[in-house]
PDB file of C-alpha atoms in Angstrom:
ATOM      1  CA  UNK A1328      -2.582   4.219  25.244  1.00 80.00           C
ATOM      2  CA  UNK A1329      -4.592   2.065  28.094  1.00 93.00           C
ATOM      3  CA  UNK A1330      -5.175  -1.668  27.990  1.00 94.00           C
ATOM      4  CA  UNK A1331      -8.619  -0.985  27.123  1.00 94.00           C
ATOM      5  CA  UNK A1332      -8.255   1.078  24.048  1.00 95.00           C
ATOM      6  CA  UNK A1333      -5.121  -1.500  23.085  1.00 95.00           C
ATOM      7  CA  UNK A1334      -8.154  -4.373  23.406  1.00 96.00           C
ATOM      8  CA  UNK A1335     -10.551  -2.407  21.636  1.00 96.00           C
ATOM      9  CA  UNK A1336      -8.250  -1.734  18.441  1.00 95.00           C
ATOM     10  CA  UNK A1337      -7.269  -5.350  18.455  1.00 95.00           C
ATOM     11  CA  UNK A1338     -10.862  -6.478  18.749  1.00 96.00           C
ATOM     12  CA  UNK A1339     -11.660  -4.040  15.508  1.00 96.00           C
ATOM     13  CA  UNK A1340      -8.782  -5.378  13.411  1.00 94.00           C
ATOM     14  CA  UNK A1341      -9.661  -9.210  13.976  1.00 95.00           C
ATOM     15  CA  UNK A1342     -12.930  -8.608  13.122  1.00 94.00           C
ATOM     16  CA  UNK A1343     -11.781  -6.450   9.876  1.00 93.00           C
ATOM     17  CA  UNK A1344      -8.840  -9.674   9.286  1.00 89.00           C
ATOM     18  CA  UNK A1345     -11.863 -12.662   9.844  1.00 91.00           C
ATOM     19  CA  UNK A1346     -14.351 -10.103   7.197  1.00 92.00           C
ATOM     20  CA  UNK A1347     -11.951 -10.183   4.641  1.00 90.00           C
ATOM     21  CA  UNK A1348     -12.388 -14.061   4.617  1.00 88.00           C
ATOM     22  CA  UNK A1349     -16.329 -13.555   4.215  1.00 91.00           C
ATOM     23  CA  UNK A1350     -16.041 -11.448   1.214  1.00 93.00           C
ATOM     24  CA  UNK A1351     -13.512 -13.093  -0.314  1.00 92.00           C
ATOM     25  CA  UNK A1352     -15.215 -16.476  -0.329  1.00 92.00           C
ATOM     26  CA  UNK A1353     -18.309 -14.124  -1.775  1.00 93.00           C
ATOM     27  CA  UNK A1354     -15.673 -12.758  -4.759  1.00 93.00           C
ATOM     28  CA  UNK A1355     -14.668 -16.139  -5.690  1.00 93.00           C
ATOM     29  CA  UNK A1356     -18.348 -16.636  -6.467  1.00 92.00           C
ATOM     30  CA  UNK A1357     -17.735 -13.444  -9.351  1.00 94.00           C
ATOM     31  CA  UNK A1358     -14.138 -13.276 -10.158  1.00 94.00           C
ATOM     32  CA  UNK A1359     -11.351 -16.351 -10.943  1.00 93.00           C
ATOM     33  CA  UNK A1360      -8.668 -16.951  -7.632  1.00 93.00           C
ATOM     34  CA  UNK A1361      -6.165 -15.440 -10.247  1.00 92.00           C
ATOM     35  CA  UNK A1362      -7.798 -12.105 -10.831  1.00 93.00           C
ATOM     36  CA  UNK A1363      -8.492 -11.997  -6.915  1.00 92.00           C
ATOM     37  CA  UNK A1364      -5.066 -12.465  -6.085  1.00 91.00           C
ATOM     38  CA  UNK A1365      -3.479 -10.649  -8.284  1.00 92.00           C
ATOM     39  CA  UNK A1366      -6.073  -7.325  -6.863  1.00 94.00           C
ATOM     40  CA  UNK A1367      -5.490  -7.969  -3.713  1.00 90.00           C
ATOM     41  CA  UNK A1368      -1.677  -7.866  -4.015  1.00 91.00           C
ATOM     42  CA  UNK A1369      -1.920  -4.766  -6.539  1.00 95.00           C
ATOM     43  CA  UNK A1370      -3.788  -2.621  -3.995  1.00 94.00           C
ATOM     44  CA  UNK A1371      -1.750  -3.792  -0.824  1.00 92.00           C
ATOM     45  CA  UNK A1372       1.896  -3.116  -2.643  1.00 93.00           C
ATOM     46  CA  UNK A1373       0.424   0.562  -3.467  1.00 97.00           C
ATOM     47  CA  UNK A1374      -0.948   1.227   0.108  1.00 96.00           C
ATOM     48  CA  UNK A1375       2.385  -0.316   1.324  1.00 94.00           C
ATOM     49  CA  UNK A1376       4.576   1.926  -0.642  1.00 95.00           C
ATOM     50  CA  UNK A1377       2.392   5.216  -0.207  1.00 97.00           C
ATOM     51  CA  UNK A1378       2.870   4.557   3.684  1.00 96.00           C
ATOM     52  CA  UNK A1379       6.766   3.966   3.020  1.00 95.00           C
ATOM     53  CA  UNK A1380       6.791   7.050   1.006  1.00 96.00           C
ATOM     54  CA  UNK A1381       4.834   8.882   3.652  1.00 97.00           C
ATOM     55  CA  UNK A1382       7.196   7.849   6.568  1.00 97.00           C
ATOM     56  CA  UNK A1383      10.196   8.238   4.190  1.00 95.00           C
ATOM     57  CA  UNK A1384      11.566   5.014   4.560  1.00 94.00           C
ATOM     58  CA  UNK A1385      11.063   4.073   0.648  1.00 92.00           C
ATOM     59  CA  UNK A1386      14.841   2.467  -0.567  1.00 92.00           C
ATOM     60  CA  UNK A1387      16.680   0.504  -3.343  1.00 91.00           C
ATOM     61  CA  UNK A1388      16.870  -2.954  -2.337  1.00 93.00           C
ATOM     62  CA  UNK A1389      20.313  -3.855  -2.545  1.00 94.00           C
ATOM     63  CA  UNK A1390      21.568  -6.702  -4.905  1.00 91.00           C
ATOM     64  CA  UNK A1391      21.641  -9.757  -2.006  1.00 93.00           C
ATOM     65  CA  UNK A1392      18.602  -8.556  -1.145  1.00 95.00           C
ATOM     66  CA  UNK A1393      16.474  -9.319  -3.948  1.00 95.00           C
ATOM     67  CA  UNK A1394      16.875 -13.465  -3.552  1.00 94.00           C
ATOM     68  CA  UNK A1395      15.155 -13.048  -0.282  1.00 94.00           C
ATOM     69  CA  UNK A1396      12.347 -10.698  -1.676  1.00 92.00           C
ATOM     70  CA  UNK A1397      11.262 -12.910  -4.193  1.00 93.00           C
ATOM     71  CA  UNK A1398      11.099 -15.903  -2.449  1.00 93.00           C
ATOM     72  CA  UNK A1399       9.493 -13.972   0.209  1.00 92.00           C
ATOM     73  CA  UNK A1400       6.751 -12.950  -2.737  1.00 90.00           C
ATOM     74  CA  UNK A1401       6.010 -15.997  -4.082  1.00 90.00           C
ATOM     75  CA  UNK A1402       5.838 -18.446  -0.938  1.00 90.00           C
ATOM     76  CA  UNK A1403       4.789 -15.758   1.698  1.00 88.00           C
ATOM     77  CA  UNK A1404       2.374 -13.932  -0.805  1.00 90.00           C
ATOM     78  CA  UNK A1405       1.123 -14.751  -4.155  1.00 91.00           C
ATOM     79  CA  UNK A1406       1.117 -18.449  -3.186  1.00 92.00           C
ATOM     80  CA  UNK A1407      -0.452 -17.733  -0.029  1.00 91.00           C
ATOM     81  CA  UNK A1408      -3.625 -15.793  -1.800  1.00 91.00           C
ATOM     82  CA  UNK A1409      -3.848 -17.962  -4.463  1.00 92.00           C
ATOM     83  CA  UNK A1410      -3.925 -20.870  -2.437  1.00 93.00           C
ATOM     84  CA  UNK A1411      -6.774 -19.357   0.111  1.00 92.00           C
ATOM     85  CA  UNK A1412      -9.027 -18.154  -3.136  1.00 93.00           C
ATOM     86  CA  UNK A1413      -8.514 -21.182  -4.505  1.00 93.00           C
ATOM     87  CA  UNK A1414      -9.893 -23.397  -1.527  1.00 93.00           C
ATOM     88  CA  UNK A1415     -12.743 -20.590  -0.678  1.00 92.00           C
ATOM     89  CA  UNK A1416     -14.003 -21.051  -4.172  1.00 91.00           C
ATOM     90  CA  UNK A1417     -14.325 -24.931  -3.872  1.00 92.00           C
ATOM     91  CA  UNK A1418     -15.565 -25.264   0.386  1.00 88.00           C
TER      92      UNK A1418
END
């Protein structure tokens, strides 16, 4: 792939990243930060483990694992959603 296609792709996916901001702050408007969050997340776990199924790389986690994986989920994700629905709704 050339630099310019590499450019273009990135250019496409920043402006799909800085969009979802837009409509989100418009949701917040119709639906409670908790509802919005909790979508969000539904939909992206099920696209992430359809493409993990897909590329077969779907596993058990195994039992030391599962520390990291929540705190991962609640700090990196649910508190991270919540948090940017929350202060959409009142800016």
């Amino acid at each position: 792939m050339n630099k310019g296609k590499i450019y273009a792709l990135l250019l496409v996916i920043m402006a799909i990243w800085g969009g979802t901001l837009v409509s989100i702050k418009v949701l917040v408007t119709q639906y409670h930060p908790f509802t919005l969050t909790a979508t969000r997340i539904f939909i992206a776990s099920i696209c992430l483990f359809l493409i993990l199924f897909l590329l077969k790389k779907v596993r058990f986690p195994q039992r030391e694992e599962w520390k990291w994986i929540v705190l991962a989920s609640v700090l990196g994700v649910i508190l991270h959603h919540l948090l940017l629905s929350t202060g959409l709704q009142y800016t």
